[in-house]
Coordinates of C-alpha atoms in Angstrom, one line a residue:
X842 CA 31.2 98.8 112.2
X843 CA 30.3 98.1 108.6
X844 CA 29.6 101.5 107.0
X845 CA 26.1 101.9 105.7
X846 CA 25.8 101.8 101.9
X847 CA 23.0 104.3 101.9
X848 CA 23.9 107.5 100.2
X849 CA 22.6 110.9 101.4
X850 CA 21.9 114.1 99.5
X851 CA 24.9 116.4 99.7
X852 CA 24.0 119.3 102.0
X853 CA 25.5 122.5 100.8
X854 CA 23.7 125.6 102.1
X855 CA 24.9 128.6 100.2
X856 CA 25.6 130.8 103.2
X857 CA 27.5 128.0 104.9
X858 CA 29.7 127.5 101.8
X859 CA 30.4 131.2 101.6
X860 CA 31.2 131.5 105.3
X861 CA 33.6 128.5 105.2
X862 CA 35.2 129.7 102.1
X863 CA 35.8 133.1 103.7
X864 CA 37.3 131.4 106.7
X865 CA 39.8 129.8 104.4
X866 CA 40.7 133.0 102.6
X867 CA 44.4 133.0 102.0
X868 CA 44.7 129.4 103.1
X869 CA 44.0 127.6 99.8
X870 CA 46.2 127.8 96.7
X871 CA 43.3 127.2 94.3
X872 CA 44.6 126.7 90.7
X873 CA 42.6 127.7 87.7
X874 CA 41.6 124.8 85.5
X875 CA 43.3 125.2 82.2
X876 CA 43.8 121.7 80.8
X877 CA 41.3 119.8 78.6
X878 CA 38.7 117.7 80.3
X879 CA 39.7 119.2 83.7
X880 CA 37.4 118.9 86.7
X881 CA 37.4 120.3 90.2
X882 CA 35.5 120.3 93.4
X883 CA 32.6 122.7 93.5
X884 CA 33.0 124.2 97.0
X885 CA 36.5 125.0 98.3
X886 CA 37.0 123.2 101.6
X887 CA 38.9 125.2 104.3
X888 CA 42.6 124.3 104.2
X889 CA 44.6 123.6 107.4
X890 CA 47.7 125.2 105.9
X891 CA 48.1 129.0 106.1
X892 CA 45.5 129.8 108.7
X893 CA 46.5 133.3 109.8
X894 CA 48.3 133.4 113.1
X895 CA 47.7 129.8 113.9
X896 CA 49.3 126.4 113.3
X897 CA 52.8 125.8 112.0
X898 CA 54.6 128.2 109.8
X899 CA 55.5 125.8 107.1
X900 CA 58.2 126.2 104.3
X901 CA 55.9 124.9 101.6
X902 CA 53.0 126.1 99.5
X903 CA 50.2 123.4 99.5
X904 CA 47.9 122.7 96.6
X905 CA 45.0 120.2 96.7
X906 CA 44.7 117.9 93.7
X907 CA 40.9 118.5 93.5
X908 CA 41.5 122.1 92.6
X909 CA 44.3 121.5 90.1
X910 CA 44.0 120.8 86.4
X911 CA 43.3 117.1 85.8
X912 CA 41.7 114.7 83.3
X913 CA 41.4 112.1 86.1
X914 CA 38.3 111.4 88.3
X915 CA 37.5 113.5 91.3
X916 CA 36.6 111.3 94.3
X917 CA 34.7 112.5 97.4
X918 CA 33.8 114.3 99.4
X919 CA 33.3 111.3 101.7
X920 CA 34.0 110.9 105.4
X921 CA 33.0 107.3 105.9
X922 CA 35.8 105.3 107.5
X923 CA 37.3 102.8 105.1
X924 CA 36.6 104.8 101.9
X925 CA 39.5 106.3 100.0
X926 CA 38.4 110.0 100.1
X927 CA 37.8 109.9 103.9
X928 CA 41.5 109.9 104.5
X929 CA 42.3 112.6 102.0
X930 CA 42.9 116.2 103.0
X931 CA 39.6 118.0 102.6
X932 CA 38.0 114.5 102.0
X933 CA 38.6 114.8 98.3
X934 CA 41.3 113.6 95.9
X935 CA 41.8 112.7 92.2
X936 CA 42.1 109.1 90.9
X937 CA 44.1 108.4 87.8
X938 CA 43.4 105.0 86.2
X939 CA 44.7 105.2 82.7
X940 CA 47.9 105.9 80.9
X941 CA 48.2 109.7 80.2
X942 CA 45.9 110.8 83.0
X943 CA 47.4 113.5 85.2
X944 CA 47.1 116.1 87.8
X945 CA 48.8 119.4 87.0
X946 CA 49.7 122.1 89.5
X947 CA 50.7 125.7 88.7
X948 CA 53.4 127.0 91.0
X949 CA 52.4 130.1 93.0
X950 CA 56.0 130.7 94.2
X951 CA 59.4 129.5 93.1
X952 CA 60.2 126.0 94.1
X953 CA 63.1 123.5 93.7
X954 CA 61.4 120.6 95.5
X955 CA 58.0 119.0 96.1
X956 CA 56.4 116.3 98.2
X957 CA 53.1 114.8 97.3
X958 CA 50.5 112.6 99.1
X959 CA 49.1 109.7 97.1
X960 CA 47.6 106.3 97.4
X961 CA 48.2 103.1 95.4
X962 CA 46.2 99.9 96.0
X963 CA 47.6 97.1 98.1
X964 CA 48.6 93.8 96.5
X965 CA 47.0 90.5 97.3
X966 CA 49.7 89.5 99.8
X967 CA 49.3 92.7 101.8
X968 CA 52.9 93.7 101.3
X969 CA 52.2 96.6 98.9
X970 CA 53.1 97.4 95.4
X971 CA 55.6 99.8 93.8
X972 CA 55.4 101.8 90.7
X973 CA 56.5 105.1 89.2
X974 CA 54.9 108.3 88.0
X975 CA 56.2 110.7 85.4
X976 CA 57.0 114.2 86.6
X977 CA 56.7 116.8 83.9
X978 CA 57.4 120.5 83.9
X979 CA 55.7 122.8 81.4
X980 CA 55.0 119.7 79.3
X981 CA 58.6 118.3 79.3
X982 CA 59.6 115.2 81.1
X983 CA 61.8 115.9 84.1
X984 CA 62.1 112.5 85.9
X985 CA 60.2 109.5 87.1
X986 CA 59.2 109.4 90.8
X987 CA 58.9 106.1 92.7
X988 CA 55.7 105.5 94.6
X989 CA 54.6 102.6 96.8
X990 CA 51.8 101.2 99.0
X991 CA 54.1 99.2 101.2
X992 CA 53.7 101.7 104.1
X993 CA 49.9 101.8 103.9
X994 CA 46.9 99.5 104.0
X995 CA 46.2 98.1 107.5
X996 CA 43.3 95.7 108.3
X997 CA 41.3 94.2 111.1
X998 CA 41.0 95.4 114.7
X999 CA 43.5 97.3 116.8
X1000 CA 46.5 97.3 116.6
X1001 CA 45.8 96.1 113.0
X1002 CA 47.6 93.8 110.6
X1003 CA 48.7 93.4 107.0
X1004 CA 46.2 90.7 106.0
X1005 CA 43.9 91.9 103.1
X1006 CA 41.5 89.1 103.9
X1007 CA 40.6 90.8 107.2
X1008 CA 38.1 93.6 107.6
X1009 CA 38.2 97.4 107.7
X1010 CA 41.0 98.4 105.4
X1011 CA 42.4 101.8 106.2
X1012 CA 45.6 103.9 106.3
X1013 CA 45.6 104.3 102.5
X1014 CA 48.0 107.2 101.8
X1015 CA 51.7 107.9 101.8
X1016 CA 54.0 110.8 100.9
X1017 CA 57.1 110.9 98.8
X1018 CA 59.4 113.8 98.1
X1019 CA 61.8 114.8 95.2
X1020 CA 63.9 117.7 94.2
X1021 CA 63.7 119.3 90.7
X1022 CA 67.4 119.9 90.2
X1023 CA 66.8 123.6 89.7
X1024 CA 64.5 126.3 90.8
X1025 CA 61.2 126.5 88.9
X1026 CA 59.7 130.0 88.7
X1027 CA 56.2 130.9 89.8
X1028 CA 53.7 130.0 87.0
X1029 CA 55.5 126.7 86.1
X1030 CA 53.2 123.8 85.5
X1031 CA 54.2 120.7 87.4
X1032 CA 52.4 117.5 86.2
X1033 CA 52.2 114.1 87.8
X1034 CA 51.2 111.7 85.0
X1035 CA 50.6 108.0 84.7
X1036 CA 53.0 106.4 82.2
X1037 CA 51.7 102.8 82.7
X1038 CA 49.1 100.9 84.7
X1039 CA 51.1 97.6 84.6
X1040 CA 52.5 98.0 88.2
X1041 CA 49.4 99.8 89.7
X1042 CA 45.9 100.0 88.2
X1043 CA 45.3 103.3 89.9
X1044 CA 47.1 106.3 91.4
X1045 CA 45.2 108.6 93.7
X1046 CA 46.7 112.1 94.3
X1047 CA 45.6 114.0 97.3
X1048 CA 47.9 117.1 97.4
X1049 CA 51.3 118.5 96.6
X1050 CA 53.6 120.7 98.7
X1051 CA 56.1 122.9 96.9
X1052 CA 59.0 124.5 98.5
X1053 CA 62.4 126.2 98.0
X1054 CA 64.9 124.1 99.8
X1055 CA 68.0 125.9 100.9
X1056 CA 71.5 124.7 100.1
X1057 CA 73.0 122.1 102.4
X1058 CA 74.4 123.3 105.7
X1059 CA 78.1 122.9 106.1
X1060 CA 80.0 121.3 108.9
X1061 CA 80.0 123.5 112.1
X1062 CA 83.4 124.7 113.2
X1063 CA 85.2 122.1 115.3
X1064 CA 82.6 119.4 114.7
X1065 CA 83.3 115.8 114.3
X1066 CA 82.2 114.3 110.9
X1067 CA 80.6 110.9 111.0
X1068 CA 82.0 110.2 107.5
X1069 CA 85.5 111.6 107.4
X1070 CA 86.3 111.0 111.0
X1071 CA 84.4 107.7 111.7
X1072 CA 83.8 106.0 108.4
X1073 CA 80.0 106.1 108.1
X1074 CA 78.8 105.3 104.6
X1075 CA 76.7 108.2 103.1
X1076 CA 75.6 105.9 100.2
X1077 CA 73.6 103.6 102.5
X1078 CA 75.3 100.5 101.1
X1079 CA 76.7 99.4 104.4
X1080 CA 75.5 99.5 108.0
X1081 CA 76.6 102.7 109.7
X1082 CA 75.0 102.2 113.1
X1083 CA 78.2 101.5 115.1
X1084 CA 80.2 104.2 113.4
X1085 CA 77.6 106.9 114.0
X1086 CA 77.3 105.7 117.6
X1087 CA 81.1 106.0 118.0
X1088 CA 80.9 109.6 116.6
X1089 CA 78.2 110.5 119.1
X1090 CA 80.1 109.0 122.0
X1091 CA 83.2 110.9 121.0
X1092 CA 81.2 114.1 120.6
X1093 CA 80.0 113.8 124.2
X1094 CA 83.5 113.0 125.5
X1095 CA 85.1 115.9 123.7
X1096 CA 82.3 118.4 124.0
X1097 CA 82.0 118.7 120.2
X1098 CA 79.1 118.8 117.8
X1099 CA 78.7 115.7 115.6
X1100 CA 77.9 116.4 111.9
X1101 CA 76.1 114.2 109.5
X1102 CA 77.1 115.2 106.0
X1103 CA 74.7 115.0 103.0
X1104 CA 73.9 111.4 102.3
X1105 CA 71.6 108.4 103.2
X1106 CA 72.8 106.3 106.1
X1107 CA 71.8 102.7 106.9
X1108 CA 71.1 102.6 110.7
X1109 CA 69.7 99.4 112.1
X1110 CA 69.3 100.2 115.8
X1111 CA 69.0 103.1 118.2
X1112 CA 71.7 105.8 118.2
X1113 CA 71.8 106.6 122.0
X1114 CA 72.6 110.3 122.7
X1115 CA 73.5 112.2 125.9
X1116 CA 75.0 115.6 126.3
X1117 CA 75.7 116.0 122.6
X1118 CA 74.6 117.9 119.5
X1119 CA 73.8 115.8 116.4
X1120 CA 73.4 118.1 113.4
X1121 CA 72.9 117.4 109.7
X1122 CA 73.1 119.3 106.4
X1123 CA 69.3 119.7 106.4
X1124 CA 66.4 117.3 106.4
X1125 CA 66.4 117.1 102.6
X1126 CA 70.0 116.1 102.6
X1127 CA 71.1 114.1 105.7
X1128 CA 68.9 111.0 106.1
X1129 CA 69.0 108.2 108.6
X1130 CA 67.1 105.1 107.6
X1131 CA 67.2 101.4 108.0
X1132 CA 66.1 98.3 109.9
X1133 CA 67.7 95.2 111.2
X1134 CA 67.3 92.5 108.5
X1135 CA 66.8 89.7 110.9
X1136 CA 65.4 91.3 114.1
X1137 CA 62.4 93.4 112.9
X1138 CA 62.0 94.9 116.4
X1139 CA 65.3 96.9 115.8
X1140 CA 65.3 99.9 113.5
X1141 CA 66.6 103.4 113.1
X1142 CA 65.9 105.8 115.9
X1143 CA 67.7 108.4 118.0
X1144 CA 67.0 107.8 121.7
X1145 CA 67.9 109.2 125.0
X1146 CA 68.8 106.8 127.8
X1147 CA 65.6 105.6 129.6
X1148 CA 64.8 107.1 132.9
X1149 CA 65.7 103.9 134.8
X1150 CA 69.1 104.2 133.2
X1151 CA 69.5 107.8 134.4
X1152 CA 68.0 109.5 131.4
X1153 CA 69.8 111.8 129.0
X1154 CA 70.2 115.6 129.1
X1155 CA 71.5 118.5 127.2
X1156 CA 70.9 117.0 123.7
X1157 CA 70.3 118.9 120.5
X1158 CA 69.1 117.0 117.4
X1159 CA 68.8 119.2 114.3
X1160 CA 68.7 119.5 110.6
X1161 CA 68.4 115.9 109.5
X1162 CA 65.7 113.3 108.6
X1163 CA 64.8 110.0 110.1
X1164 CA 62.9 108.1 107.5
X1165 CA 62.3 104.5 108.6
X1166 CA 61.0 101.3 107.1
X1167 CA 58.2 100.4 109.5
X1168 CA 55.3 98.7 107.7
X1169 CA 53.3 97.3 110.7
X1170 CA 52.2 98.3 114.1
X1171 CA 53.7 96.3 117.0
X1172 CA 53.2 98.2 120.1
X1173 CA 56.0 96.5 122.1
X1174 CA 58.7 97.4 119.5
X1175 CA 60.7 100.5 120.1
X1176 CA 61.0 101.6 116.5
X1177 CA 60.2 105.3 116.9
X1178 CA 62.2 108.1 115.3
X1179 CA 63.0 109.6 118.7
X1180 CA 62.5 108.1 122.2
X1181 CA 63.8 107.6 125.7
X1182 CA 64.2 110.4 128.2
X1183 CA 65.7 113.7 127.0
X1184 CA 65.7 116.5 129.6
X1185 CA 66.9 120.0 128.8
X1186 CA 67.0 118.9 125.2
X1187 CA 65.8 120.2 121.8
X1188 CA 64.7 118.6 118.5
X1189 CA 64.8 121.3 115.8
X1190 CA 64.0 120.9 112.1
X1191 CA 63.9 117.1 112.0
X1192 CA 61.8 115.2 109.4
X1193 CA 60.3 112.0 110.9
X1194 CA 58.6 109.6 108.5
X1195 CA 57.8 105.9 108.3
X1196 CA 58.6 105.1 111.9
X1197 CA 56.1 103.8 114.5
X1198 CA 55.9 107.1 116.4
X1199 CA 57.6 110.3 115.5
X1200 CA 58.6 110.8 119.2
X1201 CA 57.4 108.7 122.1
X1202 CA 59.0 110.2 125.2
X1203 CA 59.1 108.1 128.4
X1204 CA 59.6 110.2 131.5
X1205 CA 60.3 111.3 134.1
X1206 CA 62.0 114.0 132.1
X1207 CA 61.9 117.8 132.0
X1208 CA 62.3 120.7 129.6
X1209 CA 62.2 119.0 126.3
X1210 CA 61.2 120.8 123.0
X1211 CA 60.3 119.7 119.5
X1212 CA 60.1 122.6 117.1
X1213 CA 60.2 123.4 113.4
X1214 CA 59.8 119.8 112.5
X1215 CA 57.7 117.5 110.2
X1216 CA 56.1 114.2 111.3
X1217 CA 54.5 112.2 108.6
X1218 CA 53.2 108.7 107.9
X1219 CA 53.5 107.0 111.3
X1220 CA 51.9 103.7 112.3
X1221 CA 51.0 105.1 115.8
X1222 CA 51.2 108.5 117.5
X1223 CA 52.9 111.5 116.0
X1224 CA 54.2 112.6 119.5
X1225 CA 53.4 111.2 123.0
X1226 CA 54.6 112.8 126.2
X1227 CA 54.2 109.7 128.4
X1228 CA 54.6 109.2 132.1
X1229 CA 56.0 112.2 133.9
X1230 CA 57.0 114.6 131.1
X1231 CA 57.1 118.1 132.5
X1232 CA 57.7 121.7 131.2
X1233 CA 58.0 120.3 127.7
X1234 CA 56.7 121.7 124.4
X1235 CA 55.9 120.8 120.8
X1236 CA 55.7 124.0 118.7
X1237 CA 55.7 125.0 115.1
X1238 CA 55.5 121.4 114.0
X1239 CA 53.5 119.9 111.1
X1240 CA 52.0 116.4 111.7
X1241 CA 50.1 114.5 109.0
X1242 CA 48.9 110.9 108.6
X1243 CA 49.8 109.6 112.1
X1244 CA 48.4 106.1 112.7
X1245 CA 47.0 107.2 116.1
X1246 CA 46.8 110.5 118.1
X1247 CA 48.6 113.3 116.3
X1248 CA 50.0 115.0 119.4
X1249 CA 49.3 113.4 122.8
X1250 CA 50.2 113.6 126.5
X1251 CA 49.5 110.6 128.7
X1252 CA 50.2 111.0 132.4
X1253 CA 50.4 107.3 133.1
X1254 CA 51.1 106.9 136.9
X1255 CA 53.5 109.8 136.9
X1256 CA 52.2 113.4 136.6
X1257 CA 52.6 115.4 133.4
X1258 CA 52.9 119.1 134.4
X1259 CA 53.0 122.4 132.5
X1260 CA 53.5 120.9 129.0
X1261 CA 52.5 122.9 125.9
X1262 CA 51.4 122.1 122.4
X1263 CA 51.5 125.4 120.5
X1264 CA 51.4 126.6 116.9
X1265 CA 51.2 123.2 115.4
X1266 CA 49.2 121.9 112.4
X1267 CA 47.9 118.4 112.9
X1268 CA 46.1 116.8 109.9
X1269 CA 44.5 113.4 109.3
X1270 CA 45.2 111.2 112.3
X1271 CA 44.0 107.9 110.9
X1272 CA 42.8 106.8 114.4
X1273 CA 41.9 108.8 117.5
X1274 CA 42.5 112.5 118.0
X1275 CA 44.4 115.3 116.4
X1276 CA 45.5 116.7 119.8
X1277 CA 44.8 115.1 123.3
X1278 CA 45.8 115.2 126.9
X1279 CA 45.1 112.1 129.0
X1280 CA 45.4 113.6 132.4
X1281 CA 47.9 116.4 133.2
X1282 CA 48.2 119.5 135.3
X1283 CA 48.3 123.1 134.0
X1284 CA 48.5 122.0 130.3
X1285 CA 48.4 124.5 127.4
X1286 CA 47.1 123.5 123.9
X1287 CA 46.9 126.8 122.0
X1288 CA 47.3 128.4 118.6
X1289 CA 47.0 125.1 116.7
X1290 CA 45.2 124.0 113.6
X1291 CA 43.5 120.6 113.7
X1292 CA 41.9 119.1 110.6
X1293 CA 40.3 116.0 109.1
X1294 CA 39.9 113.5 112.0
X1295 CA 39.3 110.0 110.4
X1296 CA 37.7 107.8 113.1
X1297 CA 37.4 107.1 116.8
X1298 CA 38.4 110.6 118.0
X1299 CA 38.0 114.3 117.7
X1300 CA 40.1 117.4 117.0
X1301 CA 40.8 118.2 120.7
X1302 CA 40.3 115.8 123.5
X1303 CA 40.7 116.4 127.2
X1304 CA 40.2 113.3 129.3
X1305 CA 40.7 111.2 132.4
X1306 CA 41.0 108.0 130.6
X1307 CA 43.6 105.3 129.9
X1308 CA 45.6 103.4 132.6
X1309 CA 47.3 105.4 135.3
X1310 CA 45.3 108.5 135.0
X1311 CA 43.7 109.3 138.4
X1312 CA 43.8 111.9 141.1
X1313 CA 45.2 109.4 143.6
X1314 CA 48.5 109.4 141.8
X1315 CA 48.2 113.1 140.9
X1316 CA 47.9 112.3 137.2
X1317 CA 44.3 113.4 136.5
X1318 CA 43.4 116.6 134.7
X1319 CA 43.9 119.3 137.2
X1320 CA 44.9 122.9 137.7
X1321 CA 44.1 125.2 134.8
X1322 CA 44.0 123.8 131.2
X1323 CA 44.2 126.4 128.6
X1324 CA 43.0 125.8 125.0
X1325 CA 43.1 129.2 123.3
X1326 CA 43.1 130.4 119.7
X1327 CA 42.7 127.0 118.1
X1328 CA 41.1 126.3 114.7
X1329 CA 39.4 123.0 114.1
X1330 CA 38.3 122.0 110.6
X1331 CA 36.3 118.9 109.7
X1332 CA 37.2 117.3 113.0
X1333 CA 35.5 114.6 115.0
X1334 CA 34.0 111.6 113.2
X1335 CA 32.1 108.4 113.7
X1336 CA 33.4 105.9 116.3
X1337 CA 33.1 102.5 114.8
X1338 CA 32.9 100.9 118.3
X1339 CA 30.3 103.2 119.8
X1340 CA 28.6 103.6 116.4
X1341 CA 27.8 107.3 116.9
X1342 CA 29.7 110.5 116.2
X1343 CA 32.5 111.9 118.4
X1344 CA 32.6 115.7 118.8
X1345 CA 35.2 118.0 117.4
X1346 CA 36.0 119.1 121.0
X1347 CA 35.2 116.4 123.5
X1348 CA 35.7 115.5 127.2
X1349 CA 35.7 112.2 129.0
X1350 CA 35.7 111.3 132.7
X1351 CA 35.9 107.6 132.2
X1352 CA 38.4 106.9 135.0
X1353 CA 37.0 109.5 137.3
X1354 CA 35.2 112.9 136.8
X1355 CA 37.3 115.7 135.2
X1356 CA 37.3 118.5 137.7
X1357 CA 39.5 121.4 136.8
X1358 CA 39.5 124.9 135.2
X1359 CA 39.3 124.3 131.5
X1360 CA 39.3 127.4 129.4
X1361 CA 38.4 127.0 125.7
X1362 CA 38.7 130.5 124.2
X1363 CA 39.1 132.5 121.0
X1364 CA 38.7 129.5 118.8
X1365 CA 36.9 128.4 115.7
X1366 CA 35.2 125.0 115.2
X1367 CA 34.4 124.6 111.5
X1368 CA 32.5 122.0 109.5
X1369 CA 32.6 119.4 112.3
X1370 CA 31.6 116.0 111.1
X1371 CA 29.2 115.4 114.0
X1372 CA 28.8 117.6 117.1
X1373 CA 31.0 120.6 117.8
X1374 CA 31.3 119.9 121.6
X1375 CA 30.7 116.6 123.4
X1376 CA 30.8 115.2 126.9
X1377 CA 30.8 111.5 127.6
X1378 CA 31.6 109.1 130.4
X1379 CA 31.8 110.0 134.1
X1380 CA 31.4 113.8 134.4
X1381 CA 33.3 116.9 133.4
X1382 CA 33.1 120.0 135.5
X1383 CA 34.7 123.4 135.2
X1384 CA 34.4 124.1 131.4
X1385 CA 34.5 127.7 130.3
X1386 CA 33.8 128.6 126.6
X1387 CA 34.5 132.2 125.7
X1388 CA 34.6 133.8 122.2
X1389 CA 34.2 130.5 120.3
X1390 CA 32.7 130.4 116.8
X1391 CA 31.0 127.2 115.6
X1392 CA 30.3 127.3 111.9
X1393 CA 29.0 124.0 110.6
X1394 CA 28.3 120.9 112.7
X1395 CA 27.0 117.7 111.1
X1396 CA 24.6 117.1 114.0
X1397 CA 24.6 119.2 117.1
X1398 CA 26.4 122.2 118.7
X1399 CA 26.4 120.3 122.0
X1400 CA 26.2 116.5 122.5
X1401 CA 25.8 115.9 126.2
X1402 CA 26.1 112.3 127.3
X1403 CA 27.6 112.9 130.8
X1404 CA 26.9 115.3 133.7
X1405 CA 29.0 118.4 134.2
X1406 CA 29.1 122.2 134.3
X1407 CA 30.0 124.7 131.7
X1408 CA 29.8 128.5 131.1
X1409 CA 29.4 130.0 127.7
X1410 CA 30.1 133.7 126.7
X1411 CA 30.3 135.1 123.2
X1412 CA 29.7 131.6 121.7
X1413 CA 28.0 131.7 118.3
X1414 CA 26.8 128.8 116.2
X1415 CA 25.6 128.7 112.6
X1416 CA 24.8 126.0 110.1
X1417 CA 24.0 123.3 112.7
X1418 CA 22.8 120.1 111.2
X1419 CA 19.8 119.5 113.5
X1420 CA 17.0 122.0 114.1
X1421 CA 17.5 121.6 117.9
X1422 CA 21.2 122.4 118.5
X1423 CA 21.6 120.5 121.8
X1424 CA 21.3 116.7 122.3
X1425 CA 21.0 116.1 126.1
X1426 CA 19.6 113.0 127.8
X1427 CA 21.3 113.9 131.1
X1428 CA 18.8 116.7 131.8
X1429 CA 19.7 119.0 134.7
X1430 CA 22.8 116.9 135.4
X1431 CA 24.5 119.2 132.9
X1432 CA 24.4 122.8 134.2
X1433 CA 24.8 125.6 131.7
X1434 CA 25.7 129.1 132.7
X1435 CA 25.0 131.6 129.9
X1436 CA 26.9 134.9 129.7
X1437 CA 26.5 137.6 127.1
X1438 CA 27.0 137.4 123.4
X1439 CA 25.7 133.9 122.7
X1440 CA 23.7 132.9 119.7
X1441 CA 22.6 129.8 117.7
X1442 CA 23.5 127.0 120.1
X1443 CA 21.0 127.1 123.0
X1444 CA 17.6 125.4 123.2
X1445 CA 15.3 124.8 126.2
X1446 CA 14.3 122.0 126.2
X1447 CA 17.1 120.2 124.3
X1448 CA 16.4 117.1 122.3
X1449 CA 16.8 113.5 123.5
X1450 CA 16.1 111.2 120.6
X1451 CA 15.9 107.5 120.1
X1452 CA 18.3 107.4 117.2
X1453 CA 21.3 109.3 116.2
X1454 CA 20.6 111.4 113.1
X1455 CA 22.7 111.3 110.0
X1456 CA 25.0 114.3 109.8
X1457 CA 24.8 117.1 107.3
X1458 CA 28.1 118.4 106.1
X1459 CA 28.9 121.7 104.6
X1460 CA 31.6 120.2 102.3
X1461 CA 29.7 117.0 101.7
X1462 CA 30.3 113.4 102.3
X1463 CA 28.3 110.2 102.8
X1464 CA 27.0 109.7 106.3
X1465 CA 26.2 106.3 107.8
X1466 CA 22.8 105.2 109.1
X1467 CA 21.4 106.3 112.4
X1468 CA 21.8 103.9 115.3
X1469 CA 20.3 103.8 118.8
X1470 CA 22.3 106.1 121.2
X1471 CA 23.6 104.1 124.1
X1472 CA 23.9 105.7 127.5
X1473 CA 27.5 105.3 128.6
X1474 CA 29.1 102.7 126.3
X1475 CA 31.9 100.4 127.5
X1476 CA 35.4 101.5 126.5
X1477 CA 37.2 99.6 123.8
X1478 CA 40.9 100.4 124.0
X1479 CA 41.6 102.6 121.1
X1480 CA 43.8 105.6 121.0
X1481 CA 47.2 105.9 122.6
X1482 CA 48.2 102.3 123.3
X1483 CA 51.4 101.5 125.1
X1484 CA 54.0 102.1 122.4

């Protein structure tokens, strides 16, 4: 859809602002403005980093550019798809468009490294541009940092292209990282400054993450060394694919760990692992990167054998980075950081960036874990447990700027059973949902933080949709699904196919009705872009909401577009955009059972309007125009495609 150009009055009720600011207490490193001509956002938006007891425990301190010192231009807040602030954390950022403009952060803890999220414009060919920014510390030049837009800017319809002449530009931001060379004390002022606009007319800064990176890890006792034992090139000047593969094969045969020393290694195809440990010096030090120069369908990745080849087992991947060179989305290309089938295996402290998916796992496979990892800047999903993945987990992992679902399970034709997504932080999926399960039995999605959905999805999605999800094959949502102690911030957004808002927590029975025990408990749904809770397509039965706090919803507390049953106890709602908190054109087809302790979300009768209202957002933005609400719209295949 073409976003409406009509601007709406920013809605900022004082009580809502205060309550949301309190919800974020301890989560935002707000920096006092001390530089000349500095500007900042007026109302702190809740941060997804540092929510007490939930989400990933990250090694960095995050600071938003809009709360730092700057002489640049604050952009946003704005949640309209296709606008630069809509893809920024908190929906605000700072644009620098002249030499000497800067954003300056004051360290709240010692740090020897930083990563920052930024956007440069595309070039006319759609291949991106490259430039540099000055990095200054306490007013003194430290280094220049390369920045680029070659990994961003997609156009057109799914699965998108790199043609600037097409419609719907999106996927604007990227991240880069750098080390300072020494530890800077708390209170140091770290400035990103424009030295020239000749290579890029603008530089938009979203945020910076500061951390104290530990010294490189040494070679484990008895380990094989890919450099000294097998001749891999740590400078990246020559292709190391075959040499690292030889090391991995020897490690399996000899029962020895394979060590990747500090360096950057050119890897142009999959490293296939089975019954081996592959360990680096740390994700800031040991980096696998690369792509085949003639066959663009081949690129760096660490893969188990596929299930039809027997699968792999007893693999550990730890303490290194896979930073690819994927600049387009081609769903048939196996250019993910990690893939194949890996049973009884663990991925621990692996940094995955600039690949298609962080980890697309094709089952059947069992007992696989990703933990303590970072997944950034993907063209498709962050993680997908696909087709018969069981007893597997993603935990304590940080995901940002995935091109599709952040964390997904898809039980296509083979059941996914007893998988868990726990203690993860998932921010800014550029398409689809923060966390989703398409089918699955006895699934747990708990203790996560989800924030800033961009379009065509919500924060948490539970659904019988996409091919191969049905009860006949045992792949539909079934058993008990537990979603406990989750925090959702600014999730849900407009769907540009349906042309109405998707709820922060939403359910779909497109393939067949969802009929299971689904417990949504002890959770917060904050500043939702549209509805807090939504049902659509088919029917959803067996919902139980207990001790859920809704604080801020752009339109409704409940948006009911399909039949179902739900019970509500200790569910409270405040700062709902519409005076009637329930939109329901299904009537008695949706049965509500009310327990004790509810407030703010129930109305009898609910409203059934002829147009969708424009949302009202606590932290601002520019809503689109109202459109007629269809009944049950046809599905357009967005979300987790076959990748």
